[in-house]
Short mmCIF file of C-alpha atoms in Angstrom, two decimals:
data_model
loop_
_atom_site.label_atom_id
_atom_site.label_comp_id
_atom_site.label_asym_id
_atom_site.label_seq_id
_atom_site.Cartn_x
_atom_site.Cartn_y
_atom_site.Cartn_z
CA MET D 459 84.38 -15.21 -44.39
CA LYS D 460 86.54 -17.30 -41.92
CA HIS D 461 89.50 -15.96 -43.85
CA PRO D 462 89.19 -12.12 -44.20
CA LEU D 463 92.89 -12.03 -45.57
CA ALA D 464 92.27 -14.33 -48.24
CA LEU D 465 88.64 -12.64 -48.91
CA LEU D 466 90.21 -9.11 -49.28
CA ALA D 467 92.99 -10.34 -51.72
CA LEU D 468 90.12 -11.99 -53.76
CA LEU D 469 87.95 -8.30 -53.55
CA ALA D 470 91.35 -6.36 -54.32
CA ALA D 471 91.82 -8.63 -57.32
CA THR D 472 88.21 -8.31 -58.51
CA ALA D 473 88.55 -4.38 -58.07
CA ALA D 474 91.85 -4.43 -60.32
CA GLY D 475 89.73 -6.31 -63.07
CA ALA D 476 92.62 -8.24 -64.96
CA GLU D 477 93.07 -11.41 -62.97
CA THR D 478 95.07 -14.33 -64.49
CA PRO D 479 94.64 -18.07 -63.69
CA ARG D 480 97.83 -18.07 -61.67
CA GLY D 481 96.78 -15.05 -59.33
CA LEU D 482 93.48 -16.95 -58.59
CA LEU D 483 95.23 -20.01 -57.95
CA ASP D 484 97.61 -18.33 -55.78
CA THR D 485 94.43 -17.02 -53.81
CA TYR D 486 92.86 -20.12 -53.56
CA ALA D 487 96.05 -21.75 -52.32
CA ALA D 488 96.63 -19.13 -50.13
CA GLU D 489 92.98 -19.64 -48.27
CA ALA D 490 93.62 -23.64 -48.29
CA ALA D 491 97.13 -22.96 -46.74
CA SER D 492 95.46 -20.94 -43.84
CA ARG D 493 93.29 -23.88 -43.27
CA THR D 494 95.95 -26.40 -44.03
CA PRO D 495 99.67 -25.15 -42.99
CA GLY D 496 102.19 -26.22 -45.75
CA PHE D 497 99.23 -26.79 -48.22
CA GLN D 498 100.79 -26.98 -51.84
CA ALA D 499 98.14 -26.91 -54.79
CA SER D 500 98.43 -30.36 -56.87
CA ALA D 501 97.37 -31.04 -60.55
CA ARG D 502 97.51 -34.58 -59.63
CA ARG D 503 94.97 -34.20 -57.30
CA GLY D 504 93.07 -31.57 -59.40
CA ALA D 505 92.91 -34.33 -62.24
CA ASP D 506 91.40 -36.73 -59.85
CA PHE D 507 88.66 -34.09 -58.82
CA PHE D 508 88.16 -33.27 -62.53
CA GLY D 509 87.32 -36.75 -63.54
CA ARG D 510 85.47 -38.03 -60.48
CA ARG D 511 82.47 -39.49 -60.69
CA PHE D 512 80.09 -37.83 -58.01
CA GLY D 513 76.90 -39.02 -59.03
CA VAL D 514 74.76 -36.22 -57.34
CA SER D 515 73.15 -35.20 -60.67
CA GLU D 516 71.63 -38.10 -63.05
CA LYS D 517 72.55 -35.83 -66.15
CA MET D 518 75.92 -34.17 -64.65
CA PRO D 519 77.85 -36.81 -62.72
CA ALA D 520 80.92 -35.37 -63.24
CA CYS D 521 82.98 -32.27 -64.37
CA VAL D 522 83.71 -34.36 -67.41
CA SER D 523 79.91 -34.76 -67.99
CA CYS D 524 80.00 -31.47 -70.00
CA HIS D 525 83.65 -30.23 -70.00
CA THR D 526 85.20 -33.85 -71.63
CA GLU D 527 87.81 -36.01 -70.48
CA ASP D 528 90.28 -33.28 -71.63
CA PRO D 529 89.87 -29.76 -70.60
CA ALA D 530 91.88 -28.39 -73.24
CA GLN D 531 89.28 -29.69 -75.94
CA ALA D 532 85.88 -28.05 -76.60
CA GLY D 533 83.21 -29.50 -74.29
CA ARG D 534 79.27 -29.96 -74.66
CA HIS D 535 76.39 -29.06 -71.84
CA ALA D 536 74.99 -32.88 -71.10
CA ILE D 537 71.51 -31.54 -70.91
CA THR D 538 71.12 -28.57 -73.69
CA GLY D 539 73.79 -29.97 -76.26
CA LYS D 540 75.39 -26.48 -76.27
CA ASP D 541 79.24 -26.18 -77.34
CA ILE D 542 81.51 -25.23 -74.41
CA LYS D 543 85.00 -23.59 -75.05
CA PRO D 544 87.72 -25.20 -73.54
CA LEU D 545 87.82 -24.71 -69.85
CA ALA D 546 91.76 -25.05 -69.65
CA PRO D 547 93.81 -21.65 -69.73
CA ARG D 548 96.35 -23.26 -71.70
CA ALA D 549 93.79 -23.74 -74.63
CA ASN D 550 91.78 -20.88 -73.99
CA PRO D 551 93.31 -17.69 -72.52
CA ALA D 552 89.75 -16.01 -71.53
CA ARG D 553 89.39 -18.71 -68.63
CA PHE D 554 89.99 -17.78 -64.99
CA THR D 555 90.60 -14.23 -65.73
CA ASP D 556 87.79 -12.74 -63.79
CA ALA D 557 87.66 -13.84 -60.37
CA ALA D 558 83.62 -13.26 -59.88
CA LYS D 559 82.91 -15.15 -62.71
CA ALA D 560 85.07 -18.06 -61.60
CA GLU D 561 83.39 -17.77 -58.09
CA LYS D 562 80.05 -17.93 -59.62
CA TRP D 563 80.66 -20.92 -61.96
CA PHE D 564 82.39 -22.88 -59.12
CA GLY D 565 79.42 -21.85 -56.76
CA ARG D 566 76.76 -23.10 -59.53
CA ASN D 567 78.65 -26.33 -60.66
CA CYS D 568 79.83 -27.40 -57.23
CA GLY D 569 76.76 -27.50 -56.31
CA GLU D 570 75.20 -29.12 -59.10
CA VAL D 571 77.63 -31.77 -59.57
CA VAL D 572 79.65 -32.12 -56.44
CA GLY D 573 76.74 -31.70 -54.29
CA ARG D 574 78.34 -29.34 -52.27
CA PRO D 575 80.59 -26.17 -52.11
CA CYS D 576 84.09 -26.71 -53.20
CA SER D 577 86.79 -26.08 -50.87
CA ALA D 578 89.41 -23.50 -51.57
CA ALA D 579 92.22 -26.69 -51.72
CA GLU D 580 90.04 -28.49 -54.38
CA LYS D 581 89.66 -25.07 -56.34
CA ALA D 582 93.74 -24.56 -56.33
CA ASP D 583 94.46 -28.16 -57.13
CA LEU D 584 92.08 -27.98 -60.12
CA LEU D 585 93.31 -24.85 -61.29
CA ARG D 586 96.79 -26.04 -61.13
CA PHE D 587 95.85 -28.96 -63.21
CA LEU D 588 93.67 -26.84 -65.56
CA ALA D 589 96.93 -24.79 -66.25
CA GLU D 590 99.43 -27.28 -66.55
CA GLY D 591 97.57 -30.39 -67.21
CA ALA D 592 98.06 -33.59 -65.11
CA MET K 868 46.19 -16.92 -95.14
CA LYS K 869 49.63 -16.69 -95.26
CA THR K 870 49.43 -14.12 -98.35
CA ALA K 871 47.31 -12.34 -96.17
CA LEU K 872 49.81 -12.20 -93.34
CA CYS K 873 52.15 -11.04 -96.00
CA ALA K 874 50.10 -8.16 -97.43
CA LEU K 875 49.50 -7.23 -93.93
CA LEU K 876 53.30 -7.27 -92.86
CA LEU K 877 53.72 -5.08 -96.11
CA ALA K 878 51.36 -2.52 -95.65
CA ALA K 879 52.58 -2.42 -92.02
CA GLY K 880 56.10 -1.45 -93.38
CA LEU K 881 57.54 -3.97 -91.12
CA PRO K 882 61.25 -4.72 -92.11
CA LEU K 883 62.19 -8.01 -93.30
CA SER K 884 63.81 -8.89 -89.63
CA ALA K 885 59.97 -9.20 -88.65
CA ARG K 886 59.57 -12.37 -90.38
CA ALA K 887 59.33 -15.37 -88.29
CA ASP K 888 62.86 -16.85 -89.53
CA ARG K 889 64.37 -13.55 -88.36
CA LEU K 890 64.52 -13.57 -84.46
CA PRO K 891 67.33 -11.17 -83.46
CA LEU K 892 67.71 -10.66 -79.72
CA PRO K 893 66.01 -6.97 -78.87
CA ALA K 894 68.29 -4.20 -79.05
CA ASP K 895 67.66 -3.50 -75.55
CA ALA K 896 68.74 -6.86 -74.01
CA PRO K 897 70.68 -6.64 -70.92
CA PRO K 898 74.32 -7.57 -70.82
CA ALA K 899 73.27 -10.14 -68.15
CA TYR K 900 70.88 -12.11 -70.45
CA ALA K 901 73.65 -13.55 -73.01
CA ALA K 902 76.04 -13.92 -70.03
CA GLU K 903 73.62 -15.77 -67.79
CA CYS K 904 71.14 -17.37 -69.92
CA GLY K 905 73.30 -17.85 -73.14
CA SER K 906 75.99 -19.88 -71.15
CA CYS K 907 74.37 -23.13 -71.17
CA HIS K 908 71.87 -22.67 -73.97
CA LEU K 909 71.21 -20.27 -76.77
CA ALA K 910 69.84 -16.84 -75.48
CA PHE K 911 66.40 -17.54 -76.50
CA PRO K 912 64.17 -14.82 -78.43
CA PRO K 913 62.25 -13.66 -75.50
CA ALA K 914 59.35 -13.57 -78.24
CA LEU K 915 59.06 -17.07 -78.20
CA LEU K 916 57.40 -17.76 -74.89
CA ALA K 917 54.41 -15.79 -73.36
CA ALA K 918 55.45 -13.21 -70.69
CA ALA K 919 53.52 -14.86 -67.95
CA ASP K 920 55.42 -18.30 -68.92
CA TRP K 921 58.86 -16.21 -68.64
CA ARG K 922 57.51 -15.47 -65.23
CA ARG K 923 57.13 -18.82 -64.30
CA VAL K 924 60.53 -19.90 -65.80
CA MET K 925 62.24 -17.08 -63.51
CA ALA K 926 60.28 -18.08 -60.57
CA GLY K 927 61.73 -21.60 -60.74
CA LEU K 928 65.37 -20.89 -61.71
CA ASP K 929 66.83 -22.95 -58.91
CA ARG K 930 65.11 -26.14 -60.39
CA HIS K 931 65.87 -25.09 -64.00
CA TYR K 932 65.28 -28.28 -66.12
CA GLY K 933 67.44 -30.42 -64.53
CA ASP K 934 70.10 -27.74 -63.52
CA ASN K 935 70.41 -25.06 -60.88
CA ALA K 936 70.28 -21.69 -62.60
CA ALA K 937 69.62 -19.36 -59.64
CA LEU K 938 70.50 -15.92 -59.80
CA ASP K 939 71.26 -12.93 -57.31
CA ALA K 940 68.04 -10.96 -57.31
CA ASP K 941 69.11 -7.94 -58.94
CA THR K 942 70.27 -9.92 -61.97
CA ALA K 943 67.10 -11.77 -62.02
CA ARG K 944 64.97 -8.81 -61.82
CA VAL K 945 66.77 -6.95 -64.79
CA ILE K 946 66.47 -10.32 -66.90
CA GLY K 947 62.97 -10.78 -65.60
CA ASP K 948 61.77 -7.45 -66.77
CA PHE K 949 63.32 -7.90 -70.14
CA LEU K 950 61.63 -11.10 -71.03
CA ALA K 951 58.27 -9.60 -69.68
CA ARG K 952 58.66 -6.56 -72.07
CA HIS K 953 59.30 -8.72 -75.00
CA GLY K 954 57.24 -12.25 -74.11
CA GLY K 955 55.48 -13.30 -77.09
CA ASN K 956 51.71 -13.65 -77.81
CA ALA K 957 49.67 -15.81 -75.24
CA ASP K 958 47.85 -17.43 -78.02
CA ARG K 959 50.52 -17.94 -80.31
CA TYR K 960 52.74 -19.44 -77.78
CA ALA K 961 50.00 -21.31 -76.14
CA ASN K 962 50.51 -24.68 -74.65
CA ALA K 963 54.00 -24.09 -73.18
CA GLY K 964 53.05 -26.75 -70.18
CA THR K 965 54.82 -27.30 -66.69
CA PRO K 966 57.80 -26.38 -66.57
CA PRO K 967 56.80 -24.04 -69.57
CA ARG K 968 59.26 -24.94 -72.34
CA LEU K 969 59.05 -22.48 -75.79
CA THR K 970 59.81 -25.94 -77.53
CA ALA K 971 56.39 -27.01 -76.64
CA THR K 972 54.45 -24.17 -77.77
CA ALA K 973 51.64 -24.18 -80.47
CA TRP K 974 53.78 -22.01 -82.34
CA PHE K 975 57.14 -24.16 -82.45
CA GLN K 976 55.37 -27.54 -82.58
CA ARG K 977 53.75 -26.35 -85.79
CA LYS K 978 57.00 -24.78 -87.14
CA HIS K 979 58.76 -28.08 -86.51
CA ARG K 980 56.31 -30.60 -87.61
CA LYS K 981 58.11 -31.87 -90.31
CA VAL K 982 61.28 -32.75 -88.63
CA PRO K 983 61.19 -36.75 -88.18
CA SER K 984 61.10 -37.42 -84.09
CA PRO K 985 64.12 -39.57 -84.01
CA LEU K 986 66.30 -36.39 -85.05
CA TRP K 987 65.58 -34.79 -81.54
CA GLN K 988 67.58 -37.56 -80.04
CA ASP K 989 70.41 -37.47 -82.72
CA ALA K 990 73.85 -36.91 -81.29
CA ARG K 991 74.25 -33.92 -83.32
CA VAL K 992 71.15 -32.28 -81.62
CA ARG K 993 70.64 -34.19 -78.03
CA SER K 994 67.62 -31.44 -76.94
CA ALA K 995 65.44 -29.36 -78.69
CA ALA K 996 66.47 -26.48 -77.08
CA ASN K 997 69.71 -26.69 -78.81
CA CYS K 998 68.51 -24.32 -81.57
CA SER K 999 72.07 -24.02 -83.14
CA ALA K 1000 72.39 -27.78 -84.28
CA CYS K 1001 70.02 -27.24 -86.99
CA HIS K 1002 70.19 -23.42 -87.39
CA PRO K 1003 73.89 -22.62 -87.14
CA GLN K 1004 73.08 -18.74 -87.24
CA ALA K 1005 70.67 -18.97 -84.34
CA GLU K 1006 72.99 -16.82 -82.30
CA GLN K 1007 72.38 -14.05 -85.18
CA GLY K 1008 68.70 -14.46 -84.96
CA ARG K 1009 68.90 -16.35 -88.36
CA TYR K 1010 66.44 -19.48 -88.52
CA GLY K 1011 65.76 -19.31 -92.30
CA GLU K 1012 65.17 -22.94 -93.59
CA ARG K 1013 68.10 -22.20 -95.89
CA ASP K 1014 70.52 -22.46 -93.41
CA ILE K 1015 69.66 -25.55 -91.85
CA ALA K 1016 72.61 -27.51 -90.97
CA LEU K 1017 71.63 -31.13 -91.24
CA PRO K 1018 71.53 -32.42 -94.58
CA GLU K 1019 68.20 -34.72 -94.14
CA LEU K 1020 66.34 -31.93 -93.27
CA ARG K 1021 67.65 -29.99 -96.35
CA HIS K 1022 66.75 -33.44 -98.42
CA ARG K 1023 63.24 -33.66 -96.87
CA ARG K 1024 62.28 -29.98 -97.18
CA GLU K 1025 63.07 -30.52 -101.24
CA HIS K 1026 60.66 -33.41 -101.62
#
């Protein structure tokens, strides 16, 4: 709520109902830039984040625990064994086309795996990595 | 006993879908059920756990079998009401344990008594909650023995 403009942009995008991964990336990048002037999303940092072992959760220590090292491949839930469709929009165009859904899963998974909410900068970096590869 | 039950079902005019190997989701399942509960595991047939046990599950979503599955209050109410409406018979699905697991109930254990225990840890299965590993048409509510995917289990049935 510290950045009403970014929040407004996100809500406006939600109201439009047809977001794109690029649009979400831009929204997160703009929010990050409002805190860190000159911020540019980095696929390299996104890849590092995606592969990092946070170790907060025993069964889900990292993003790759469920989504595998290659987010363009199908994953598998580390606890239930359920198949997970590819996370990368380049492999699964349905990904990151709903801002509210993206926020819900960032909320759940960042809390579970990272142990805290993810920053807008981390989300922007991750989205660039998922969209473009490292 | 089984014959008597079949006769009773026939007498009651129940459709085939009422048989235990057919467990489709009730038609009034709210979209949130598949969206919220069906993302990390199969959207389980609500009849496989008693309503009181579903209430216990819904009361502890922030500590959900090793994962945080917390929902906003409105979504939790819609899903909780649905599960309470369709929860199964408390005797048949007794002994779900704490936290309640539909894989621990008397019914589930009886139905799976011939499954060799190492198979539950098999890489293809990983969890007893992974219904689709052995029942590939579970999402369509089909759990018939003929559909079982793992060859070892098919073999076991034939002998």
